[in-house]
Coordinates of C-alpha atoms in Angstrom, one line a residue:
M768 CA -155.2 -55.2 -13.6
A769 CA -154.5 -53.2 -16.8
I770 CA -151.7 -50.8 -16.6
A771 CA -152.6 -47.4 -18.3
T772 CA -149.9 -46.1 -20.6
A773 CA -149.6 -42.5 -21.7
I774 CA -150.3 -41.7 -25.4
K775 CA -147.0 -40.6 -26.9
P776 CA -147.1 -37.0 -28.3
M777 CA -146.2 -38.1 -31.8
D778 CA -149.1 -40.6 -31.7
K779 CA -151.6 -38.1 -30.3
L780 CA -150.7 -35.5 -33.1
F781 CA -151.0 -38.2 -35.8
T782 CA -154.5 -39.4 -34.4
Q783 CA -155.7 -35.8 -34.4
Q784 CA -155.1 -35.5 -38.2
Q785 CA -155.9 -39.1 -39.2
S786 CA -159.5 -38.4 -40.5
H787 CA -158.2 -35.6 -42.6
L788 CA -155.4 -37.5 -43.9
I789 CA -157.6 -40.4 -45.0
A790 CA -160.2 -38.1 -46.5
V791 CA -157.3 -36.4 -48.6
A792 CA -155.8 -39.8 -49.7
Y793 CA -159.2 -41.2 -50.7
R794 CA -160.0 -38.1 -52.9
M795 CA -156.5 -38.5 -54.4
L796 CA -156.8 -42.3 -55.0
G797 CA -160.5 -43.0 -55.2
S798 CA -159.8 -46.1 -53.1
K799 CA -160.4 -46.5 -49.4
V800 CA -158.0 -49.5 -49.2
E801 CA -155.2 -47.6 -50.9
A802 CA -155.9 -44.4 -48.8
E803 CA -155.6 -46.4 -45.5
D804 CA -152.4 -48.0 -46.8
V805 CA -150.9 -44.6 -47.7
V806 CA -151.9 -43.2 -44.2
H807 CA -150.4 -46.2 -42.5
D808 CA -147.1 -45.7 -44.5
A809 CA -147.2 -42.0 -43.6
Y810 CA -147.5 -42.9 -39.9
L811 CA -144.5 -45.2 -40.0
R812 CA -142.5 -42.4 -41.8
W813 CA -143.7 -39.8 -39.2
C814 CA -142.5 -42.1 -36.4
R815 CA -139.1 -42.5 -38.0
H816 CA -138.7 -38.8 -38.5
W817 CA -139.8 -37.9 -35.0
R818 CA -137.4 -40.4 -33.4
K819 CA -134.5 -39.4 -35.7
Y820 CA -135.0 -35.5 -35.7
G821 CA -137.3 -34.8 -32.7
E822 CA -140.4 -32.7 -32.2
A823 CA -138.6 -29.5 -32.6
S824 CA -137.9 -30.4 -36.4
I825 CA -141.7 -30.2 -37.2
D826 CA -143.0 -26.7 -37.2
N827 CA -146.4 -27.4 -38.4
P828 CA -147.5 -31.1 -37.8
P829 CA -150.9 -30.9 -39.8
A830 CA -149.0 -29.4 -42.9
F831 CA -146.1 -31.7 -42.5
L832 CA -148.4 -34.8 -42.4
T833 CA -150.6 -33.6 -45.3
S834 CA -147.6 -32.9 -47.3
M835 CA -146.3 -36.5 -46.7
V836 CA -149.7 -38.1 -47.5
A837 CA -150.1 -36.1 -50.7
R838 CA -146.7 -36.9 -51.9
L839 CA -147.2 -40.6 -51.3
C840 CA -150.5 -40.4 -53.2
I841 CA -148.8 -38.8 -56.1
D842 CA -146.3 -41.7 -56.2
Q843 CA -149.1 -44.2 -56.0
L844 CA -151.0 -42.5 -58.9
R845 CA -147.8 -42.5 -61.1
H846 CA -147.4 -46.2 -60.3
R847 CA -151.1 -46.9 -61.2
K848 CA -150.7 -45.1 -64.6
M849 CA -148.0 -47.6 -65.5
T850 CA -150.0 -50.7 -64.3
E851 CA -152.5 -52.3 -66.7
Y852 CA -156.1 -52.5 -65.2
K853 CA -158.5 -55.1 -66.7
G854 CA -161.5 -53.2 -68.0
P855 CA -162.8 -49.8 -66.8
W856 CA -161.4 -48.5 -63.4
L857 CA -164.0 -47.0 -61.1
P858 CA -163.4 -45.5 -57.6
E859 CA -164.2 -47.7 -54.6
P860 CA -167.7 -47.0 -53.3
I861 CA -168.0 -45.7 -49.7
P862 CA -171.0 -45.3 -47.5
S863 CA -172.3 -41.9 -46.8
I864 CA -173.0 -41.4 -43.2
A865 CA -173.8 -38.6 -40.7
E866 CA -171.4 -35.7 -40.4
G867 CA -169.0 -36.2 -37.6
D868 CA -169.9 -40.0 -37.2
P869 CA -166.7 -41.6 -35.7
G870 CA -167.4 -44.8 -37.5
D871 CA -165.9 -43.5 -40.7
Q872 CA -163.0 -41.4 -41.5
I873 CA -163.8 -40.5 -45.2
A874 CA -167.6 -40.0 -45.4
S875 CA -167.7 -37.9 -42.4
L876 CA -166.3 -35.2 -44.7
E877 CA -167.9 -34.0 -48.0
S878 CA -168.0 -36.9 -50.4
L879 CA -167.2 -36.6 -54.0
N880 CA -169.4 -38.3 -56.6
T881 CA -168.3 -41.3 -58.6
G882 CA -168.4 -39.4 -62.0
L883 CA -166.1 -36.6 -60.8
L884 CA -163.7 -39.1 -59.3
L885 CA -163.5 -40.9 -62.6
V886 CA -162.9 -37.8 -64.6
L887 CA -160.1 -36.8 -62.2
E888 CA -158.4 -40.2 -62.9
K889 CA -157.5 -38.6 -66.3
L890 CA -155.5 -35.7 -64.8
S891 CA -151.8 -35.9 -64.2
P892 CA -151.0 -36.8 -60.4
L893 CA -149.8 -33.3 -59.7
E894 CA -152.9 -31.7 -61.3
R895 CA -155.2 -34.0 -59.3
A896 CA -153.4 -33.1 -56.1
V897 CA -153.7 -29.4 -56.6
F898 CA -157.2 -29.6 -57.7
M899 CA -158.3 -31.7 -54.8
L900 CA -156.5 -29.6 -52.1
H901 CA -157.9 -26.4 -53.6
E902 CA -161.4 -27.5 -54.5
A903 CA -162.3 -30.0 -51.7
F904 CA -160.2 -28.7 -48.9
D905 CA -160.0 -25.0 -49.7
Y906 CA -156.2 -24.8 -49.5
S907 CA -154.7 -21.6 -50.8
H908 CA -152.0 -21.7 -53.4
G909 CA -149.5 -20.8 -50.9
E910 CA -150.5 -23.8 -48.7
I911 CA -150.6 -26.1 -51.9
A912 CA -147.1 -24.9 -52.9
Q913 CA -145.7 -25.7 -49.4
T914 CA -147.5 -29.0 -49.2
L915 CA -146.4 -30.2 -52.6
E916 CA -143.0 -28.5 -52.7
I917 CA -143.8 -26.6 -55.8
S918 CA -143.9 -22.8 -56.7
L919 CA -146.9 -20.6 -56.4
A920 CA -146.9 -20.1 -60.2
N921 CA -146.8 -23.8 -60.8
S922 CA -149.7 -24.3 -58.4
R923 CA -151.8 -21.8 -60.3
Q924 CA -150.8 -23.3 -63.6
L925 CA -151.7 -26.9 -62.4
L926 CA -155.1 -25.8 -61.2
S927 CA -155.9 -23.9 -64.4
R928 CA -154.9 -27.1 -66.5
A929 CA -157.0 -29.4 -64.3
R930 CA -160.1 -27.1 -64.6
R931 CA -159.6 -26.9 -68.3
S932 CA -159.3 -30.6 -68.6
I933 CA -162.5 -31.2 -66.6
K934 CA -164.4 -28.5 -68.7
S935 CA -163.2 -30.2 -71.8
K936 CA -165.1 -33.3 -70.9
P937 CA -168.7 -31.9 -70.4
D938 CA -170.2 -35.1 -71.9
S939 CA -168.6 -37.1 -69.1
L940 CA -170.5 -35.7 -66.3
G941 CA -174.2 -35.3 -65.6
Q942 CA -175.6 -34.3 -62.1
P943 CA -175.2 -36.7 -59.1
A944 CA -178.4 -38.4 -58.5
G945 CA -180.5 -37.8 -55.5
E946 CA -183.8 -39.4 -54.4
K947 CA -185.1 -39.3 -58.0
A948 CA -182.6 -42.1 -58.7
E949 CA -184.8 -44.5 -56.9
S950 CA -187.8 -44.1 -59.1
L951 CA -185.8 -44.0 -62.3
A952 CA -183.6 -47.2 -61.5
S953 CA -186.8 -49.0 -60.2
A954 CA -188.4 -48.2 -63.5
F955 CA -185.2 -49.3 -65.4
L956 CA -185.2 -52.7 -63.6
Q957 CA -189.0 -53.1 -64.3
A958 CA -188.5 -52.3 -67.9
L959 CA -185.7 -54.9 -68.2
Q960 CA -187.8 -57.6 -66.5
T961 CA -190.8 -56.9 -68.9
E962 CA -188.5 -56.3 -71.9
D963 CA -190.2 -52.9 -72.4
L964 CA -188.0 -50.8 -74.7
S965 CA -190.3 -47.8 -74.6
G966 CA -190.0 -47.9 -70.9
L967 CA -186.3 -48.0 -71.1
K968 CA -186.3 -45.0 -73.4
R969 CA -188.3 -43.1 -70.8
V970 CA -185.6 -43.4 -68.1
L971 CA -182.4 -43.6 -70.1
C972 CA -180.8 -40.9 -72.2
D973 CA -180.2 -41.9 -75.8
D974 CA -176.3 -41.6 -75.2
V975 CA -176.4 -43.4 -71.9
V976 CA -173.1 -44.9 -70.9
A977 CA -172.6 -47.6 -68.3
Y978 CA -169.1 -48.3 -66.7
S979 CA -168.5 -51.6 -65.1
D980 CA -165.6 -52.4 -62.9
G981 CA -164.9 -56.1 -62.3
G982 CA -161.2 -55.6 -61.8
G983 CA -160.6 -59.0 -63.7
K984 CA -162.1 -60.8 -60.6
V985 CA -165.7 -61.2 -61.8
S986 CA -167.6 -61.0 -65.0
A987 CA -168.0 -57.3 -66.2
A988 CA -168.0 -55.4 -69.5
L989 CA -164.4 -54.7 -70.5
I990 CA -165.5 -51.6 -72.4
P991 CA -168.0 -48.9 -71.5
L992 CA -171.4 -49.8 -72.7
E993 CA -172.9 -47.0 -74.9
G994 CA -176.4 -46.4 -76.0
I995 CA -179.7 -47.8 -74.8
E996 CA -179.6 -51.1 -76.8
R997 CA -176.1 -52.0 -75.5
V998 CA -177.1 -51.2 -71.9
A999 CA -180.5 -53.0 -72.2
T1000 CA -178.9 -56.1 -73.7
V1001 CA -176.2 -56.5 -70.9
F1002 CA -178.3 -55.6 -68.0
G1003 CA -181.2 -57.6 -69.4
H1004 CA -179.0 -60.7 -69.4
L1005 CA -178.2 -60.1 -65.8
V1006 CA -181.9 -59.8 -64.8
K1007 CA -182.8 -63.0 -66.7
K1008 CA -179.7 -64.9 -65.3
F1009 CA -180.6 -64.4 -61.8
G1010 CA -184.4 -64.0 -62.0
E1011 CA -186.1 -63.9 -58.5
D1012 CA -182.6 -64.5 -56.9
L1013 CA -181.7 -60.9 -57.9
T1014 CA -182.8 -58.4 -55.2
W1015 CA -182.0 -54.8 -54.5
E1016 CA -182.0 -52.1 -52.0
W1017 CA -180.9 -48.4 -51.7
A1018 CA -178.1 -46.9 -49.7
Q1019 CA -176.2 -43.6 -49.6
I1020 CA -173.0 -44.1 -51.4
N1021 CA -170.4 -41.4 -52.2
G1022 CA -172.9 -38.7 -51.2
Q1023 CA -175.7 -39.9 -53.5
H1024 CA -178.3 -42.6 -53.9
G1025 CA -176.8 -46.0 -54.7
L1026 CA -178.4 -49.2 -55.9
L1027 CA -177.2 -52.4 -54.2
L1028 CA -177.9 -55.5 -56.2
Y1029 CA -177.8 -58.9 -54.4
E1030 CA -177.2 -62.1 -56.3
Y1031 CA -178.4 -65.2 -54.5
G1032 CA -178.4 -63.0 -51.3
Q1033 CA -174.9 -61.9 -51.7
L1034 CA -173.9 -58.3 -52.6
G1035 CA -172.9 -58.5 -56.3
S1036 CA -172.6 -54.9 -57.3
V1037 CA -173.1 -51.3 -56.3
T1038 CA -174.4 -48.8 -58.9
T1039 CA -174.5 -45.0 -58.8
F1040 CA -176.0 -42.7 -61.3
D1041 CA -175.5 -39.3 -62.9
L1042 CA -178.7 -37.7 -64.4
L1043 CA -179.3 -35.4 -67.3
D1044 CA -182.5 -33.8 -68.1
G1045 CA -184.3 -36.1 -65.7
K1046 CA -183.0 -39.3 -67.2
I1047 CA -180.2 -41.6 -66.3
Y1048 CA -177.1 -40.4 -68.2
R1049 CA -174.2 -42.3 -66.7
M1050 CA -174.2 -45.6 -64.6
Y1051 CA -171.2 -46.6 -62.6
V1052 CA -171.4 -50.3 -61.7
M1053 CA -168.9 -51.7 -59.1
R1054 CA -168.5 -55.5 -59.3
N1055 CA -165.0 -55.9 -58.2
P1056 CA -165.1 -57.8 -54.9
D1057 CA -162.0 -56.2 -53.7
K1058 CA -163.6 -52.8 -53.8
L1059 CA -166.9 -53.9 -52.2
G1060 CA -165.5 -55.0 -48.9
G1061 CA -165.4 -51.4 -47.5
L1062 CA -169.3 -51.5 -47.3
D1063 CA -169.3 -54.4 -44.8
G1064 CA -170.7 -53.4 -41.5
Y1065 CA -172.6 -50.4 -42.9
L1066 CA -175.3 -52.0 -45.1

């Protein structure tokens, strides 16, 4: 007979905050795997602190834990900026599921689209932390200052700099694609199969850019593909290579429609889109197998 054990107060408090902590970490890091690792590290530190100083040392457990996770994420981002990544880096795609679904601790909160996460990668770690806490989680500057252990003035300055940096890159962002992405992407693939350049021009912006993240693990363009001809050449080669063994379906990824391409029956890539003036403006192609594992069990 199994013996019931009482849940320790420190574990109960942590579990109550876990979904929020993973959501914060994912938005900070753009990686579910890294987010889960950071939150696990925070749990170990939480336990050590609790055992050493006791419950009375923690006035506000949610704020304490969020502060710990945010600062661990900042350290991780600083380390990432010193590490060379082979080819374009893209955030790990995650499935979008119903609000409150216990099966996922990130997607149950408002998702952020791939394009914005990519732009945020250009911010400094502190700028990104302040921007995410303020814009995605509605933290006040007082709460941000306490969480990140900075001054109120510094919080305001960092948010202002982050917003200016994002606004200075208007050509980097279109509108996250909704259901219209299905018809556009289907027309795009059809045009590739038939080598219909005029068809491609009907669905792609002249200055379309495709980012492809292979992480050095699989074949992928090492620089962004710019313009219709470059995009058509590379994707056309992919279509010809696999022929009838290339199939696709749709799923909700990062809060928007995503195209799942299967090569010989195996998931080979996930692509999300930004649109501009009714055409495909940006394509974000995740091919890195290490970043596709999080979709297992959802699709």
